[in-house]
Amino acid sequence: MHKVSTGFVYFFGALGGLLFGYDTGVISGAILFIQKQMHLGSWEQGWVVSAVLLGAILGAAIIGPSSDRYGRRKLLLLSAIIFFIGALGSAFSPEFWTLILSRVILGTAVGAASALIPTYLAELAPADKRGTVSSLFQLMVMTGILLAYVTNLSFSGIYTGWRWMLGFAAVPAALLFLGGLILPESPRFLAKSGHMDQAREVLETMNKHDEVAVNKEITEIEASAKIVSGGWNELFSKMVHPSLVIGVGLAIFQQVMGCNTVLYYAPTIFTDVGFGVHAALLAHIGIGVFNVVVTAIAVAIMDKFDRKKMLNIGAVGMGISLFVMSLGMKFSGGSHVAAIISVLALTIYIAFFSATWGPVMWVMIGEVFPLNIRGLGNSFASVINWTANMIVSLTFPYLLDYFGTGSLFIGYGVLCFASIWFVQKKVFETRGRSLEDIEATLRTKAGEDADDLVVTEK
């Protein structure tokens, strides 16, 4: 392995998250210009926005499971190439269908990144730092969204500005590819494919040459690596069932709490309550900055609090904020104070999301699946997450017309409180436990032979 610092590995390992955030966030500004120049109807606009989500479902479905076969690093490099092609394709699209196709291609890379990166980071990080390292992915996503908002404002004065907005993503894609050439392979994947010496080298770098920690991890990894790679049968087996419920449940709840609709819809909410368009774009950047700051705080505290506690606190905060926001919107027509209350509630909602459900969901789906199907499990949960994202995004405008802003967000608020029941009943704690320990507990509970795996419950 090349001598690289752990900081370099974590930064480039998570960089795909920046592209994920940028490519999903940039369209909120670009679509304003695309619809005018391409004369798009509302249905076509919906597809320009959602094409990335469709691609993401495909990317998460195809590339995630392949990482169990070909390794995490090779597929990260492949994602970087797809990001690059998709970004340039979108920028140079002459008409609607080329743009849709380019956005679907881009989406496959976004989906691949969402399935690969949490697995890769979870497998590289020492157990006591895994929450912090894995949540770097969400910090990069938020930074990418902020970068998209800034780019939107910067190019909004140019007639072909949207082409620059969409094409700009090729720059971080090229960086990701170059950085990826130097990244190490995941030690768990190396062990599984019989390269124990290389796995030890990577672990020594990541654990800063703490021999005791490395030896303990190697012993545990060797035991899990002996288990044959599983497929769909194993994913739906009795042993993996608790992990699958967590992965799918968290993936759906993270979307039906309304996070993306609030993020996509924020500029419209600002204009609805009386801000001008320019002020709305500036306020959007303000929210982007706030988002990054709150996520950075979450990254710093991720391994100091139980994951379940963070999810429950987040759900309560988000639910209450949505109720307050809905009330504010009901009265915002005639009252400036109500309008300001709506915007404040929206900001508090985003803070709770960015600090809890945003990062914790991705961290946990990277942790809960056994090694022999980790790529497949992560991929399956990502597909569910993107499908839920797409359904929520596509139904949002219709539901908005039907219920109106005030009532619709109350529905999302109720779902926030429903998630608390789910977390209490179905989610087990993973903080501070090694991936092998979590897997051993699953095997023990399912009554399988786990003698050769050490179980140390927290």
Coordinates of N, CA and C in Angstrom, one line a residue, residues 18-19 21-35 37 83 86-92 99 103 106 144-145 147-172 281:
L18 N -19.6 14.4 -2.2 CA -19.7 15.8 -2.7 C -20.4 15.9 -4.0
L19 N -20.0 14.9 -4.9 CA -20.6 14.9 -6.2 C -22.1 14.5 -6.1
G21 N -24.1 15.2 -3.6 CA -24.8 16.4 -3.1 C -24.9 17.5 -4.2
Y22 N -23.8 17.7 -4.9 CA -23.8 18.7 -6.0 C -24.8 18.4 -7.1
D23 N -24.7 17.1 -7.6 CA -25.6 16.7 -8.7 C -27.1 16.7 -8.3
T24 N -27.4 16.4 -7.1 CA -28.8 16.4 -6.7 C -29.3 17.9 -6.3
G25 N -28.3 18.7 -5.9 CA -28.7 20.1 -5.5 C -28.7 21.1 -6.6
V26 N -27.9 20.9 -7.6 CA -27.7 21.9 -8.6 C -28.9 22.1 -9.5
I27 N -29.7 21.1 -9.6 CA -30.9 21.2 -10.5 C -31.9 22.2 -10.0
S28 N -31.9 22.4 -8.7 CA -33.0 23.3 -8.2 C -32.8 24.7 -8.8
G29 N -31.6 25.1 -9.1 CA -31.4 26.5 -9.7 C -31.4 26.3 -11.3
A30 N -30.8 25.3 -11.8 CA -30.6 25.1 -13.2 C -32.0 25.0 -13.9
I31 N -32.9 24.3 -13.3 CA -34.2 24.0 -13.9 C -35.0 25.3 -14.3
L32 N -34.7 26.4 -13.6 CA -35.4 27.7 -13.9 C -35.0 28.2 -15.2
F33 N -33.7 27.9 -15.6 CA -33.2 28.4 -16.9 C -33.5 27.4 -18.0
I34 N -33.4 26.1 -17.7 CA -33.6 25.0 -18.7 C -35.0 25.1 -19.2
Q35 N -36.0 25.2 -18.3 CA -37.4 25.2 -18.7 C -37.7 26.4 -19.7
Q37 N -35.4 27.9 -21.8 CA -34.7 27.7 -23.1 C -35.1 26.5 -23.8
F83 N -19.5 9.8 -13.3 CA -19.8 11.2 -12.9 C -19.3 12.2 -14.0
G86 N -21.3 11.9 -17.3 CA -22.7 12.4 -17.0 C -22.7 14.0 -16.9
A87 N -21.7 14.5 -16.2 CA -21.7 16.0 -16.0 C -21.5 16.7 -17.4
L88 N -20.5 16.2 -18.2 CA -20.3 16.9 -19.5 C -21.4 16.6 -20.4
G89 N -22.0 15.4 -20.4 CA -23.2 15.1 -21.2 C -24.3 16.1 -21.0
S90 N -24.6 16.3 -19.7 CA -25.7 17.3 -19.3 C -25.4 18.7 -19.8
A91 N -24.1 19.1 -19.6 CA -23.7 20.5 -20.0 C -23.9 20.7 -21.5
F92 N -23.6 19.7 -22.3 CA -23.6 19.9 -23.7 C -24.9 19.4 -24.4
L99 N -30.5 15.4 -22.6 CA -30.4 15.9 -21.2 C -30.9 14.8 -20.2
R103 N -28.6 12.8 -17.5 CA -29.0 12.9 -16.1 C -29.2 11.5 -15.5
L106 N -25.7 10.2 -15.0 CA -25.1 10.9 -13.8 C -25.7 10.2 -12.5
G144 N -21.5 19.5 -1.0 CA -21.9 19.5 -2.4 C -23.1 20.3 -2.7
I145 N -24.1 20.1 -1.8 CA -25.4 20.9 -2.0 C -25.1 22.4 -1.9
L147 N -22.2 23.9 -2.4 CA -21.5 24.3 -3.6 C -22.4 24.5 -4.8
A148 N -23.4 23.6 -4.9 CA -24.4 23.8 -6.0 C -25.2 25.1 -5.9
Y149 N -25.6 25.4 -4.7 CA -26.3 26.7 -4.5 C -25.5 27.9 -4.9
V150 N -24.2 27.8 -4.5 CA -23.3 29.0 -4.8 C -23.1 29.0 -6.3
T151 N -22.9 27.9 -6.9 CA -22.7 27.9 -8.4 C -23.9 28.4 -9.1
N152 N -25.1 28.0 -8.6 CA -26.4 28.5 -9.2 C -26.5 30.0 -9.2
L153 N -26.1 30.6 -8.1 CA -26.1 32.0 -8.0 C -25.1 32.7 -8.9
S154 N -23.9 32.1 -8.9 CA -22.8 32.6 -9.7 C -23.1 32.7 -11.2
F155 N -23.7 31.6 -11.7 CA -23.9 31.6 -13.1 C -25.3 32.0 -13.5
S156 N -26.1 32.5 -12.5 CA -27.5 32.8 -12.8 C -27.7 34.0 -13.8
G157 N -26.6 34.8 -13.9 CA -26.6 36.0 -14.8 C -26.3 35.7 -16.3
I158 N -25.9 34.5 -16.5 CA -25.4 34.1 -17.9 C -26.6 33.4 -18.6
Y159 N -26.8 33.7 -19.9 CA -27.9 33.0 -20.6 C -27.7 31.5 -20.6
T160 N -26.5 31.0 -20.9 CA -26.2 29.5 -20.9 C -25.7 29.1 -19.5
G161 N -26.0 29.8 -18.5 CA -25.6 29.5 -17.1 C -25.8 28.1 -16.7
W162 N -27.0 27.6 -17.1 CA -27.3 26.2 -16.6 C -26.3 25.2 -17.1
R163 N -25.8 25.4 -18.3 CA -24.8 24.5 -18.8 C -23.5 24.5 -17.9
W164 N -23.1 25.7 -17.5 CA -22.0 25.8 -16.6 C -22.3 25.1 -15.3
M165 N -23.5 25.4 -14.8 CA -23.9 24.8 -13.5 C -23.8 23.3 -13.5
L166 N -24.3 22.6 -14.6 CA -24.3 21.2 -14.7 C -22.9 20.6 -15.0
G167 N -22.2 21.4 -15.8 CA -20.9 20.9 -16.3 C -19.8 21.0 -15.2
F168 N -20.0 21.9 -14.3 CA -19.0 22.2 -13.2 C -18.6 20.9 -12.4
A169 N -19.6 20.0 -12.3 CA -19.4 18.7 -11.6 C -18.3 17.8 -12.1
A170 N -17.9 18.1 -13.4 CA -16.8 17.3 -14.0 C -15.5 17.5 -13.2
V171 N -15.3 18.7 -12.6 CA -14.1 19.0 -11.9 C -13.9 18.1 -10.7
P172 N -14.8 18.1 -9.7 CA -14.6 17.1 -8.6 C -14.6 15.6 -9.0
L281 N -32.8 33.0 -3.2 CA -31.6 32.2 -3.6 C -30.5 32.5 -2.5

